Protein backbone atom coordinates (compact mmCIF):
# COMPACT_ATOMS: atom_id res chain seq x y z
CA UNK A 1 0.00 0.00 0.00
CA UNK A 2 2.85 2.35 0.92
CA UNK A 3 4.65 1.57 -2.37
CA UNK A 4 1.49 2.27 -4.39
CA UNK A 5 0.99 5.64 -2.66
CA UNK A 6 4.59 6.67 -3.36
CA UNK A 7 4.31 5.73 -7.05
CA UNK A 8 1.06 7.68 -7.40
CA UNK A 9 2.60 10.75 -5.76
CA UNK A 10 5.65 10.64 -8.05
CA UNK A 11 3.48 10.30 -11.17
CA UNK A 12 1.34 13.26 -10.15
CA UNK A 13 4.41 15.43 -9.53
CA UNK A 14 5.89 14.66 -12.95
CA UNK A 15 2.61 15.38 -14.71
CA UNK A 16 2.13 18.75 -13.02
CA UNK A 17 5.73 19.84 -13.71
CA UNK A 18 6.05 18.57 -17.28
CA UNK A 19 6.41 21.60 -19.60
CA UNK A 20 4.26 21.96 -22.69
CA UNK A 21 4.52 24.17 -25.76
CA UNK A 22 1.75 26.75 -25.98
CA UNK A 23 2.07 29.14 -28.94
CA UNK A 24 4.70 28.54 -31.63
CA UNK A 25 4.93 30.61 -34.82
CA UNK A 26 7.52 31.05 -37.56
CA UNK A 27 7.92 33.35 -40.54
CA UNK A 28 10.47 34.89 -42.88
CA UNK A 29 11.03 38.32 -44.41
CA UNK A 30 12.28 37.52 -47.91
CA UNK A 31 11.36 34.75 -50.38
CA UNK A 32 13.74 35.61 -53.24
CA UNK A 33 16.14 32.80 -54.15
CA UNK A 34 19.86 33.47 -53.75
CA UNK A 35 19.37 36.15 -51.10
CA UNK A 36 19.33 36.34 -47.30
CA UNK A 37 16.12 36.03 -45.31
CA UNK A 38 15.45 36.72 -41.64
CA UNK A 39 13.58 33.88 -39.95
CA UNK A 40 11.62 34.83 -36.82
CA UNK A 41 10.22 32.39 -34.27
CA UNK A 42 7.68 33.27 -31.57
CA UNK A 43 7.71 31.03 -28.49
CA UNK A 44 5.33 30.66 -25.57
CA UNK A 45 5.06 27.83 -23.04
CA UNK A 46 2.43 26.76 -20.53
CA UNK A 47 5.11 26.29 -17.84
CA UNK A 48 8.41 27.98 -17.04
CA UNK A 49 11.47 26.94 -19.06
CA UNK A 50 14.53 27.30 -16.77
CA UNK A 51 17.98 28.55 -17.72
CA UNK A 52 20.21 25.95 -19.35
CA UNK A 53 17.34 24.40 -21.34
CA UNK A 54 17.81 23.61 -25.04
CA UNK A 55 15.31 24.51 -27.77
CA UNK A 56 15.85 22.72 -31.09
CA UNK A 57 14.25 23.73 -34.39
CA UNK A 58 13.97 20.89 -36.94
CA UNK A 59 13.18 21.13 -40.65
CA UNK A 60 15.19 24.20 -41.68
CA UNK A 61 16.49 22.45 -44.81
CA UNK A 62 17.27 23.92 -48.20
CA UNK A 63 19.38 26.92 -47.25
CA UNK A 64 23.04 27.27 -48.22
CA UNK A 65 24.06 28.77 -44.87
CA UNK A 66 27.30 27.14 -43.70
CA UNK A 67 29.18 27.11 -40.42
CA UNK A 68 28.61 25.43 -37.07
CA UNK A 69 26.86 28.38 -35.43
CA UNK A 70 24.32 31.09 -36.27
CA UNK A 71 23.98 34.52 -34.69
CA UNK A 72 20.67 34.74 -32.83
CA UNK A 73 18.81 37.94 -31.95
CA UNK A 74 16.14 38.04 -29.28
CA UNK A 75 13.61 40.45 -27.81
CA UNK A 76 13.94 38.78 -24.40
CA UNK A 77 16.82 40.81 -22.96
CA UNK A 78 19.63 38.26 -22.83
CA UNK A 79 17.64 35.13 -22.03
CA UNK A 80 19.01 33.32 -25.10
CA UNK A 81 22.65 32.68 -25.98
CA UNK A 82 23.69 34.97 -28.84
CA UNK A 83 24.76 32.00 -30.96
CA UNK A 84 22.92 28.79 -31.77
CA UNK A 85 24.35 25.46 -32.89
CA UNK A 86 23.65 25.05 -36.61
CA UNK A 87 23.61 21.85 -38.70
CA UNK A 88 22.88 22.69 -42.34
CA UNK A 89 22.62 19.10 -43.56
CA UNK A 90 20.12 18.16 -40.85
CA UNK A 91 18.37 21.53 -40.96
CA UNK A 92 18.54 21.98 -37.18
CA UNK A 93 19.25 24.98 -34.99
CA UNK A 94 19.75 24.55 -31.24
CA UNK A 95 19.00 27.58 -29.06
CA UNK A 96 20.17 27.73 -25.45
CA UNK A 97 18.33 29.53 -22.65
CA UNK A 98 21.11 31.26 -20.72
CA UNK A 99 22.04 29.33 -17.61
CA UNK A 100 21.75 31.24 -14.36
CA UNK A 101 18.84 33.38 -15.58
CA UNK A 102 15.18 33.13 -14.57
CA UNK A 103 14.55 31.44 -17.92
CA UNK A 104 11.37 31.74 -19.94
CA UNK A 105 8.25 32.50 -17.93
CA UNK A 106 5.04 30.63 -18.68
CA UNK A 107 2.41 32.34 -20.85
CA UNK A 108 4.95 35.00 -21.90
CA UNK A 109 5.86 35.41 -25.59
CA UNK A 110 9.48 35.47 -26.73
CA UNK A 111 10.81 36.13 -30.22
CA UNK A 112 14.12 34.97 -31.64
CA UNK A 113 15.41 35.63 -35.14
CA UNK A 114 18.33 34.57 -37.30
CA UNK A 115 19.48 34.87 -40.90
CA UNK A 116 19.57 32.09 -43.48
CA UNK A 117 20.65 32.26 -47.11
CA UNK A 118 18.33 30.86 -49.76
CA UNK A 119 19.78 28.56 -52.38
CA UNK A 120 19.66 29.40 -56.08
CA UNK A 121 16.64 27.20 -56.87
CA UNK A 122 12.91 27.61 -56.28
CA UNK A 123 11.93 25.77 -53.08
CA UNK A 124 8.69 25.00 -51.26
CA UNK A 125 8.07 26.16 -47.70
CA UNK A 126 9.38 23.89 -44.97
CA UNK A 127 7.46 22.26 -42.11
CA UNK A 128 9.41 23.24 -39.00
CA UNK A 129 9.00 21.57 -35.61
CA UNK A 130 10.29 22.53 -32.19
CA UNK A 131 11.67 20.26 -29.48
CA UNK A 132 12.71 21.31 -25.98
CA UNK A 133 15.01 19.62 -23.47
CA UNK A 134 14.29 21.26 -20.12
CA UNK A 135 16.91 21.34 -17.39
CA UNK A 136 14.46 21.06 -14.48
CA UNK A 137 16.04 21.51 -11.01
CA UNK A 138 13.80 18.79 -9.56
CA UNK A 139 13.13 16.36 -12.41
CA UNK A 140 16.43 16.71 -14.27
CA UNK A 141 16.27 16.71 -18.07
CA UNK A 142 12.68 16.58 -19.32
CA UNK A 143 11.75 16.49 -23.02
CA UNK A 144 8.81 18.49 -24.32
CA UNK A 145 6.70 16.73 -26.94
CA UNK A 146 7.77 18.09 -30.37
CA UNK A 147 5.28 20.56 -31.83
CA UNK A 148 4.78 21.99 -35.32
CA UNK A 149 5.35 25.71 -35.76
CA UNK A 150 2.55 27.69 -37.43
CA UNK A 151 3.30 29.96 -40.38
CA UNK A 152 1.54 33.29 -40.78
CA UNK A 153 0.74 32.72 -44.45
CA UNK A 154 1.05 36.45 -45.23
CA UNK A 155 1.75 36.90 -48.97
CA UNK A 156 5.01 38.57 -50.00
CA UNK A 157 5.49 39.92 -53.54
CA UNK A 158 2.23 38.23 -54.53
CA UNK A 159 3.32 34.75 -53.40
CA UNK A 160 0.89 33.20 -50.91
CA UNK A 161 3.69 31.21 -49.23
CA UNK A 162 6.17 34.09 -49.30
CA UNK A 163 6.39 34.47 -45.51
CA UNK A 164 6.61 30.73 -44.82
CA UNK A 165 10.04 29.44 -43.76
CA UNK A 166 12.55 28.92 -46.59
CA UNK A 167 10.02 29.30 -49.40
CA UNK A 168 12.00 30.78 -52.31
CA UNK A 169 11.47 31.70 -55.95
CA UNK A 170 13.46 33.27 -58.77
CA UNK A 171 11.93 36.53 -60.01
CA UNK A 172 11.33 36.65 -63.75
CA UNK A 173 9.89 39.11 -66.25
CA UNK A 174 8.71 38.37 -69.79
CA UNK A 175 8.72 41.31 -72.18
CA UNK A 176 7.22 41.74 -75.65
CA UNK A 177 7.58 44.97 -77.63
CA UNK A 178 6.18 46.39 -80.87
CA UNK A 179 5.98 49.73 -82.66
CA UNK A 180 3.26 51.49 -84.62
CA UNK A 181 5.35 53.08 -87.38
CA UNK A 182 8.57 52.13 -89.14
CA UNK A 183 8.79 55.23 -91.39
CA UNK A 184 11.88 57.39 -90.69
CA UNK A 185 11.38 60.81 -89.07
CA UNK A 186 7.75 60.02 -88.21
CA UNK A 187 6.07 59.73 -84.78
CA UNK A 188 6.18 56.22 -83.44
CA UNK A 189 4.30 54.62 -80.56
CA UNK A 190 6.12 51.84 -78.70
CA UNK A 191 3.90 49.26 -76.98
CA UNK A 192 5.44 47.07 -74.29
CA UNK A 193 3.80 44.09 -72.58
CA UNK A 194 5.30 43.02 -69.23
CA UNK A 195 4.49 39.82 -67.40
CA UNK A 196 6.13 39.05 -64.03
CA UNK A 197 5.93 36.12 -61.61
CA UNK A 198 5.83 38.51 -58.68
CA UNK A 199 3.80 41.51 -57.63
CA UNK A 200 5.48 44.88 -58.16
CA UNK A 201 4.77 47.06 -55.16
CA UNK A 202 3.85 50.75 -55.56
CA UNK A 203 7.04 52.73 -56.13
CA UNK A 204 8.83 49.89 -57.94
CA UNK A 205 10.85 50.94 -61.00
CA UNK A 206 11.07 49.14 -64.34
CA UNK A 207 13.97 50.26 -66.54
CA UNK A 208 13.96 49.58 -70.29
CA UNK A 209 17.26 49.90 -72.13
CA UNK A 210 18.35 49.87 -75.77
CA UNK A 211 16.16 52.68 -77.15
CA UNK A 212 19.03 54.30 -79.09
CA UNK A 213 18.91 56.16 -82.38
CA UNK A 214 15.69 58.13 -81.85
CA UNK A 215 15.29 61.90 -82.31
CA UNK A 216 13.41 62.20 -79.01
CA UNK A 217 15.27 64.49 -76.63
CA UNK A 218 16.21 63.41 -73.12
CA UNK A 219 13.48 64.06 -70.55
CA UNK A 220 12.33 62.95 -67.11
CA UNK A 221 8.69 63.24 -68.18
CA UNK A 222 8.22 61.09 -71.26
CA UNK A 223 4.46 60.61 -71.74
CA UNK A 224 3.29 57.06 -71.16
mmCIF file of C-alpha atoms in Angstrom:
data_model
loop_
_atom_site.group_PDB
_atom_site.id
_atom_site.type_symbol
_atom_site.label_atom_id
_atom_site.label_comp_id
_atom_site.label_asym_id
_atom_site.label_seq_id
_atom_site.Cartn_x
_atom_site.Cartn_y
_atom_site.Cartn_z
ATOM 1 C CA UNK A 1 0.000 0.000 0.000
ATOM 2 C CA UNK A 2 2.851 2.353 0.920
ATOM 3 C CA UNK A 3 4.653 1.571 -2.375
ATOM 4 C CA UNK A 4 1.487 2.271 -4.388
ATOM 5 C CA UNK A 5 0.986 5.636 -2.659
ATOM 6 C CA UNK A 6 4.586 6.667 -3.359
ATOM 7 C CA UNK A 7 4.306 5.733 -7.053
ATOM 8 C CA UNK A 8 1.062 7.676 -7.396
ATOM 9 C CA UNK A 9 2.595 10.754 -5.760
ATOM 10 C CA UNK A 10 5.648 10.639 -8.051
ATOM 11 C CA UNK A 11 3.479 10.299 -11.172
ATOM 12 C CA UNK A 12 1.338 13.258 -10.146
ATOM 13 C CA UNK A 13 4.407 15.432 -9.525
ATOM 14 C CA UNK A 14 5.890 14.658 -12.950
ATOM 15 C CA UNK A 15 2.614 15.384 -14.706
ATOM 16 C CA UNK A 16 2.129 18.746 -13.022
ATOM 17 C CA UNK A 17 5.727 19.840 -13.708
ATOM 18 C CA UNK A 18 6.053 18.570 -17.280
ATOM 19 C CA UNK A 19 6.408 21.600 -19.598
ATOM 20 C CA UNK A 20 4.260 21.965 -22.685
ATOM 21 C CA UNK A 21 4.516 24.167 -25.755
ATOM 22 C CA UNK A 22 1.751 26.745 -25.985
ATOM 23 C CA UNK A 23 2.074 29.136 -28.942
ATOM 24 C CA UNK A 24 4.704 28.539 -31.625
ATOM 25 C CA UNK A 25 4.933 30.613 -34.817
ATOM 26 C CA UNK A 26 7.521 31.046 -37.565
ATOM 27 C CA UNK A 27 7.925 33.350 -40.537
ATOM 28 C CA UNK A 28 10.475 34.891 -42.882
ATOM 29 C CA UNK A 29 11.032 38.316 -44.411
ATOM 30 C CA UNK A 30 12.278 37.524 -47.911
ATOM 31 C CA UNK A 31 11.361 34.752 -50.378
ATOM 32 C CA UNK A 32 13.741 35.614 -53.245
ATOM 33 C CA UNK A 33 16.143 32.800 -54.152
ATOM 34 C CA UNK A 34 19.860 33.471 -53.750
ATOM 35 C CA UNK A 35 19.369 36.152 -51.096
ATOM 36 C CA UNK A 36 19.330 36.337 -47.298
ATOM 37 C CA UNK A 37 16.121 36.034 -45.315
ATOM 38 C CA UNK A 38 15.453 36.722 -41.643
ATOM 39 C CA UNK A 39 13.582 33.883 -39.947
ATOM 40 C CA UNK A 40 11.619 34.830 -36.817
ATOM 41 C CA UNK A 41 10.217 32.387 -34.272
ATOM 42 C CA UNK A 42 7.683 33.270 -31.568
ATOM 43 C CA UNK A 43 7.714 31.033 -28.486
ATOM 44 C CA UNK A 44 5.327 30.662 -25.569
ATOM 45 C CA UNK A 45 5.059 27.827 -23.040
ATOM 46 C CA UNK A 46 2.427 26.765 -20.528
ATOM 47 C CA UNK A 47 5.114 26.295 -17.845
ATOM 48 C CA UNK A 48 8.414 27.975 -17.036
ATOM 49 C CA UNK A 49 11.475 26.944 -19.055
ATOM 50 C CA UNK A 50 14.530 27.295 -16.765
ATOM 51 C CA UNK A 51 17.975 28.546 -17.724
ATOM 52 C CA UNK A 52 20.213 25.947 -19.353
ATOM 53 C CA UNK A 53 17.342 24.397 -21.337
ATOM 54 C CA UNK A 54 17.813 23.610 -25.035
ATOM 55 C CA UNK A 55 15.307 24.511 -27.766
ATOM 56 C CA UNK A 56 15.847 22.722 -31.088
ATOM 57 C CA UNK A 57 14.249 23.733 -34.394
ATOM 58 C CA UNK A 58 13.967 20.895 -36.935
ATOM 59 C CA UNK A 59 13.179 21.133 -40.650
ATOM 60 C CA UNK A 60 15.194 24.198 -41.684
ATOM 61 C CA UNK A 61 16.491 22.448 -44.807
ATOM 62 C CA UNK A 62 17.266 23.917 -48.205
ATOM 63 C CA UNK A 63 19.381 26.921 -47.245
ATOM 64 C CA UNK A 64 23.043 27.271 -48.215
ATOM 65 C CA UNK A 65 24.057 28.767 -44.867
ATOM 66 C CA UNK A 66 27.297 27.143 -43.698
ATOM 67 C CA UNK A 67 29.182 27.113 -40.420
ATOM 68 C CA UNK A 68 28.614 25.430 -37.074
ATOM 69 C CA UNK A 69 26.858 28.378 -35.427
ATOM 70 C CA UNK A 70 24.323 31.089 -36.269
ATOM 71 C CA UNK A 71 23.977 34.520 -34.687
ATOM 72 C CA UNK A 72 20.665 34.741 -32.829
ATOM 73 C CA UNK A 73 18.810 37.936 -31.953
ATOM 74 C CA UNK A 74 16.136 38.043 -29.278
ATOM 75 C CA UNK A 75 13.605 40.453 -27.808
ATOM 76 C CA UNK A 76 13.943 38.784 -24.404
ATOM 77 C CA UNK A 77 16.818 40.812 -22.960
ATOM 78 C CA UNK A 78 19.631 38.264 -22.828
ATOM 79 C CA UNK A 79 17.636 35.135 -22.030
ATOM 80 C CA UNK A 80 19.011 33.324 -25.097
ATOM 81 C CA UNK A 81 22.646 32.682 -25.979
ATOM 82 C CA UNK A 82 23.690 34.975 -28.838
ATOM 83 C CA UNK A 83 24.760 32.005 -30.965
ATOM 84 C CA UNK A 84 22.917 28.795 -31.766
ATOM 85 C CA UNK A 85 24.346 25.462 -32.891
ATOM 86 C CA UNK A 86 23.646 25.049 -36.613
ATOM 87 C CA UNK A 87 23.613 21.851 -38.705
ATOM 88 C CA UNK A 88 22.879 22.689 -42.340
ATOM 89 C CA UNK A 89 22.623 19.098 -43.560
ATOM 90 C CA UNK A 90 20.118 18.159 -40.852
ATOM 91 C CA UNK A 91 18.373 21.535 -40.959
ATOM 92 C CA UNK A 92 18.537 21.977 -37.181
ATOM 93 C CA UNK A 93 19.255 24.976 -34.986
ATOM 94 C CA UNK A 94 19.755 24.549 -31.238
ATOM 95 C CA UNK A 95 18.997 27.581 -29.061
ATOM 96 C CA UNK A 96 20.167 27.735 -25.451
ATOM 97 C CA UNK A 97 18.326 29.528 -22.648
ATOM 98 C CA UNK A 98 21.106 31.264 -20.716
ATOM 99 C CA UNK A 99 22.041 29.328 -17.614
ATOM 100 C CA UNK A 100 21.746 31.241 -14.359
ATOM 101 C CA UNK A 101 18.836 33.380 -15.576
ATOM 102 C CA UNK A 102 15.178 33.132 -14.573
ATOM 103 C CA UNK A 103 14.552 31.436 -17.924
ATOM 104 C CA UNK A 104 11.367 31.736 -19.937
ATOM 105 C CA UNK A 105 8.255 32.505 -17.930
ATOM 106 C CA UNK A 106 5.042 30.628 -18.679
ATOM 107 C CA UNK A 107 2.409 32.345 -20.855
ATOM 108 C CA UNK A 108 4.947 35.003 -21.900
ATOM 109 C CA UNK A 109 5.864 35.406 -25.590
ATOM 110 C CA UNK A 110 9.484 35.471 -26.730
ATOM 111 C CA UNK A 111 10.813 36.128 -30.223
ATOM 112 C CA UNK A 112 14.122 34.973 -31.644
ATOM 113 C CA UNK A 113 15.408 35.628 -35.137
ATOM 114 C CA UNK A 114 18.331 34.565 -37.304
ATOM 115 C CA UNK A 115 19.479 34.871 -40.898
ATOM 116 C CA UNK A 116 19.565 32.087 -43.481
ATOM 117 C CA UNK A 117 20.648 32.262 -47.106
ATOM 118 C CA UNK A 118 18.327 30.859 -49.759
ATOM 119 C CA UNK A 119 19.781 28.563 -52.379
ATOM 120 C CA UNK A 120 19.661 29.400 -56.080
ATOM 121 C CA UNK A 121 16.639 27.201 -56.870
ATOM 122 C CA UNK A 122 12.913 27.611 -56.283
ATOM 123 C CA UNK A 123 11.926 25.775 -53.081
ATOM 124 C CA UNK A 124 8.693 25.002 -51.263
ATOM 125 C CA UNK A 125 8.069 26.162 -47.699
ATOM 126 C CA UNK A 126 9.378 23.888 -44.971
ATOM 127 C CA UNK A 127 7.461 22.255 -42.115
ATOM 128 C CA UNK A 128 9.406 23.237 -39.004
ATOM 129 C CA UNK A 129 9.002 21.565 -35.615
ATOM 130 C CA UNK A 130 10.288 22.525 -32.188
ATOM 131 C CA UNK A 131 11.670 20.265 -29.484
ATOM 132 C CA UNK A 132 12.707 21.307 -25.981
ATOM 133 C CA UNK A 133 15.007 19.619 -23.474
ATOM 134 C CA UNK A 134 14.289 21.263 -20.124
ATOM 135 C CA UNK A 135 16.907 21.339 -17.392
ATOM 136 C CA UNK A 136 14.460 21.062 -14.478
ATOM 137 C CA UNK A 137 16.044 21.512 -11.010
ATOM 138 C CA UNK A 138 13.802 18.794 -9.556
ATOM 139 C CA UNK A 139 13.131 16.364 -12.407
ATOM 140 C CA UNK A 140 16.431 16.706 -14.274
ATOM 141 C CA UNK A 141 16.270 16.707 -18.070
ATOM 142 C CA UNK A 142 12.682 16.583 -19.323
ATOM 143 C CA UNK A 143 11.748 16.488 -23.021
ATOM 144 C CA UNK A 144 8.812 18.491 -24.322
ATOM 145 C CA UNK A 145 6.703 16.727 -26.937
ATOM 146 C CA UNK A 146 7.773 18.094 -30.374
ATOM 147 C CA UNK A 147 5.277 20.564 -31.835
ATOM 148 C CA UNK A 148 4.782 21.992 -35.324
ATOM 149 C CA UNK A 149 5.346 25.714 -35.762
ATOM 150 C CA UNK A 150 2.553 27.689 -37.427
ATOM 151 C CA UNK A 151 3.302 29.961 -40.375
ATOM 152 C CA UNK A 152 1.540 33.287 -40.783
ATOM 153 C CA UNK A 153 0.738 32.723 -44.451
ATOM 154 C CA UNK A 154 1.049 36.447 -45.229
ATOM 155 C CA UNK A 155 1.753 36.903 -48.973
ATOM 156 C CA UNK A 156 5.006 38.568 -50.002
ATOM 157 C CA UNK A 157 5.486 39.916 -53.542
ATOM 158 C CA UNK A 158 2.234 38.231 -54.525
ATOM 159 C CA UNK A 159 3.320 34.751 -53.397
ATOM 160 C CA UNK A 160 0.893 33.204 -50.915
ATOM 161 C CA UNK A 161 3.688 31.206 -49.229
ATOM 162 C CA UNK A 162 6.168 34.090 -49.304
ATOM 163 C CA UNK A 163 6.388 34.469 -45.511
ATOM 164 C CA UNK A 164 6.608 30.733 -44.815
ATOM 165 C CA UNK A 165 10.042 29.442 -43.760
ATOM 166 C CA UNK A 166 12.549 28.923 -46.594
ATOM 167 C CA UNK A 167 10.023 29.297 -49.404
ATOM 168 C CA UNK A 168 12.000 30.782 -52.309
ATOM 169 C CA UNK A 169 11.473 31.699 -55.954
ATOM 170 C CA UNK A 170 13.457 33.272 -58.771
ATOM 171 C CA UNK A 171 11.926 36.532 -60.013
ATOM 172 C CA UNK A 172 11.335 36.654 -63.750
ATOM 173 C CA UNK A 173 9.894 39.112 -66.254
ATOM 174 C CA UNK A 174 8.712 38.373 -69.790
ATOM 175 C CA UNK A 175 8.725 41.312 -72.177
ATOM 176 C CA UNK A 176 7.220 41.741 -75.646
ATOM 177 C CA UNK A 177 7.581 44.975 -77.628
ATOM 178 C CA UNK A 178 6.182 46.386 -80.869
ATOM 179 C CA UNK A 179 5.984 49.732 -82.663
ATOM 180 C CA UNK A 180 3.259 51.488 -84.618
ATOM 181 C CA UNK A 181 5.349 53.080 -87.378
ATOM 182 C CA UNK A 182 8.570 52.126 -89.137
ATOM 183 C CA UNK A 183 8.795 55.232 -91.386
ATOM 184 C CA UNK A 184 11.875 57.385 -90.690
ATOM 185 C CA UNK A 185 11.378 60.805 -89.072
ATOM 186 C CA UNK A 186 7.752 60.016 -88.209
ATOM 187 C CA UNK A 187 6.068 59.733 -84.780
ATOM 188 C CA UNK A 188 6.178 56.224 -83.435
ATOM 189 C CA UNK A 189 4.298 54.616 -80.559
ATOM 190 C CA UNK A 190 6.121 51.844 -78.702
ATOM 191 C CA UNK A 191 3.900 49.259 -76.980
ATOM 192 C CA UNK A 192 5.443 47.067 -74.287
ATOM 193 C CA UNK A 193 3.804 44.092 -72.578
ATOM 194 C CA UNK A 194 5.295 43.023 -69.231
ATOM 195 C CA UNK A 195 4.492 39.817 -67.398
ATOM 196 C CA UNK A 196 6.128 39.051 -64.033
ATOM 197 C CA UNK A 197 5.935 36.120 -61.609
ATOM 198 C CA UNK A 198 5.827 38.511 -58.676
ATOM 199 C CA UNK A 199 3.798 41.510 -57.631
ATOM 200 C CA UNK A 200 5.475 44.883 -58.159
ATOM 201 C CA UNK A 201 4.769 47.062 -55.155
ATOM 202 C CA UNK A 202 3.851 50.746 -55.562
ATOM 203 C CA UNK A 203 7.040 52.730 -56.132
ATOM 204 C CA UNK A 204 8.830 49.889 -57.945
ATOM 205 C CA UNK A 205 10.846 50.943 -61.003
ATOM 206 C CA UNK A 206 11.068 49.143 -64.340
ATOM 207 C CA UNK A 207 13.970 50.256 -66.538
ATOM 208 C CA UNK A 208 13.961 49.583 -70.285
ATOM 209 C CA UNK A 209 17.263 49.904 -72.135
ATOM 210 C CA UNK A 210 18.346 49.874 -75.766
ATOM 211 C CA UNK A 211 16.164 52.685 -77.148
ATOM 212 C CA UNK A 212 19.033 54.298 -79.086
ATOM 213 C CA UNK A 213 18.908 56.159 -82.382
ATOM 214 C CA UNK A 214 15.687 58.133 -81.851
ATOM 215 C CA UNK A 215 15.292 61.895 -82.311
ATOM 216 C CA UNK A 216 13.414 62.205 -79.012
ATOM 217 C CA UNK A 217 15.269 64.487 -76.627
ATOM 218 C CA UNK A 218 16.207 63.411 -73.117
ATOM 219 C CA UNK A 219 13.484 64.061 -70.547
ATOM 220 C CA UNK A 220 12.327 62.946 -67.106
ATOM 221 C CA UNK A 221 8.691 63.239 -68.181
ATOM 222 C CA UNK A 222 8.215 61.086 -71.259
ATOM 223 C CA UNK A 223 4.464 60.608 -71.739
ATOM 224 C CA UNK A 224 3.286 57.059 -71.164
#
